Amino acid sequence: NRSFVLPTSGHAVLATSFGEQPDTVPQALKPPTLTGCLVMWDVVCARTVPGDELVVVGSSEELGAWDPRRGVVLSSLSSAFPKWSGSTWLRYTDPETTWKLVICSQAGVVEWEDGKNRPLPRHSGQRPLDLRIASCTFGEFGEAHESSVIQKSRMGKKEPSFVRQWSSISDCSTSFCRHMTSTDDDASVISGGSTGVTPTREAVPTKLWSGATCLGKLSGQCEDAHFVTEQAVGVADGVGSMSRYAKYGVDTAAYAAELMERAAHAIAPGGSAWSETNNDYKGRPPPDVLAAAAVRAAEAESTTFGASTISVLQLTGSSIGVANLGDSGFMVLHQTQQGFEVVTRSTEQQHGWNFPYQLMRLPSTLGLSAGAQSDSAADCDCYQFPVRVGDLVLLYSDGLADNLFECEILEVIDRACANARRRGKGAGAFADPELLSRSLARAAQVRSWDTSADSPFSVAARQQGQAFSGGKEDDITVVAAWVVPQSGVMAA
């Protein structure tokens, strides 16, 4: 007999064939179980100096069980200092959780704030998402306050506009980005010795050492999707406004997920993207041609109804090629003595304000063909550019680019990598790409919840005559990938 587990939210799809056992559902598509509360810290602390960490330490295991080395490290960008932010997911196990703020210096000195332990508000555990915001100033005692209703996005994308991967706020179990430094848990390091690689300009066979983070918005299912391999990565961002057509079988989250699955199969060695292009290029198709062929294959082979932007990146030798449709995008960064710099990045494709190019597949019964804007793989912008070992590639949905300015993205990356060097791992040490992607995604997430800060989206909105301030709440996907030698040994 066949069996499957119903998800706690969203849709369940069981694909199989008569007489055959169904394949195991990929881990990335399993829905999260929300059995706790999300706590966000909004803290003011001007007592730190560069290199210090501000840590939340508390009685629960998630807060380190009063061990500052295991607490939640808060983050502060230079543009926001002395404001610090952080978040973590607390399980419903200890209704009397208490906490304090601690400053940890590079020299190992720990400074606890004065006053009694701070309480978290009691929680019932009955709501699907229990969000609490704890606001305070270091050393000044005050009750944390709870906010169980969060303001939803005030400007949705113009119809149509979409995303997918099973992920959500339940991924927020540790802090996001750092103020000048980070802990071993949130910035694993690869050195230039026997366990890693040192950036170099030598022309050697290369691969991608990648990590990815997908954070869902507070309400509704996450509609972002991505895939990661050693030679290719991809991101799809489903158009959420099409959820109104769910009764016709439209599921943009599932559509984005299928696009990624089919693009990954197509661009894998021996896949349809290679067979389609081999004859024209004598078995050595350029990476941008392969990426575009993978998007075409994904569009042609998908059977789900929905709409989504898509971006696929392929590394071949010392060249990267990208096929990009819509407002997802990529950056390529070089390391310099002054830090990272952006050398190449994509340009958004928009039909109009907040109306990106997108693939679309709709049922004939919907009857939107006359009025709906539909793009195809042929409309992709294609890019090809050289890279070298030690370069960092970012592929992301618009949840990152709408909330963090380029200089802020560079700041998060520079600090993570500077921390790796400070820990004695050599000038060429790399931060773990998965944890680097998490730092970027969570920094963008905190900005998306800020209703007053400037963001790329709010600036663009004002240029269009729209009264909008703050970040833009959205699903956020970031793939971070180092270009490393094929022979390089990566360890977490």
PDB file of C-alpha atoms in Angstrom, residues 159-160 245 355 360 362 366-374:
ATOM      1  CA  GLU A 159      -0.696  41.051 -12.134  1.00  0.00           C
ATOM      2  CA  PRO A 160       0.762  38.752 -13.082  1.00  0.00           C
ATOM      3  CA  TYR A 245      -6.967  31.571  -9.989  1.00  0.00           C
ATOM      4  CA  PHE A 355       5.659  44.135 -13.542  1.00  0.00           C
ATOM      5  CA  MET A 360       3.446  31.693 -17.848  1.00  0.00           C
ATOM      6  CA  LEU A 362      -2.356  28.835 -17.892  1.00  0.00           C
ATOM      7  CA  LEU A 366      -9.153  30.424 -17.569  1.00  0.00           C
ATOM      8  CA  GLY A 367      -9.716  32.501 -20.678  1.00  0.00           C
ATOM      9  CA  LEU A 368      -7.014  35.100 -20.023  1.00  0.00           C
ATOM     10  CA  SER A 369      -5.095  34.682 -23.258  1.00  0.00           C
ATOM     11  CA  ALA A 370      -6.344  37.927 -24.749  1.00  0.00           C
ATOM     12  CA  GLY A 371      -5.356  40.184 -21.874  1.00  0.00           C
ATOM     13  CA  ALA A 372      -2.510  38.408 -20.105  1.00  0.00           C
ATOM     14  CA  GLN A 373       1.095  39.408 -20.732  1.00  0.00           C
ATOM     15  CA  SER A 374       3.138  36.323 -21.481  1.00  0.00           C
TER      16      SER A 374
END
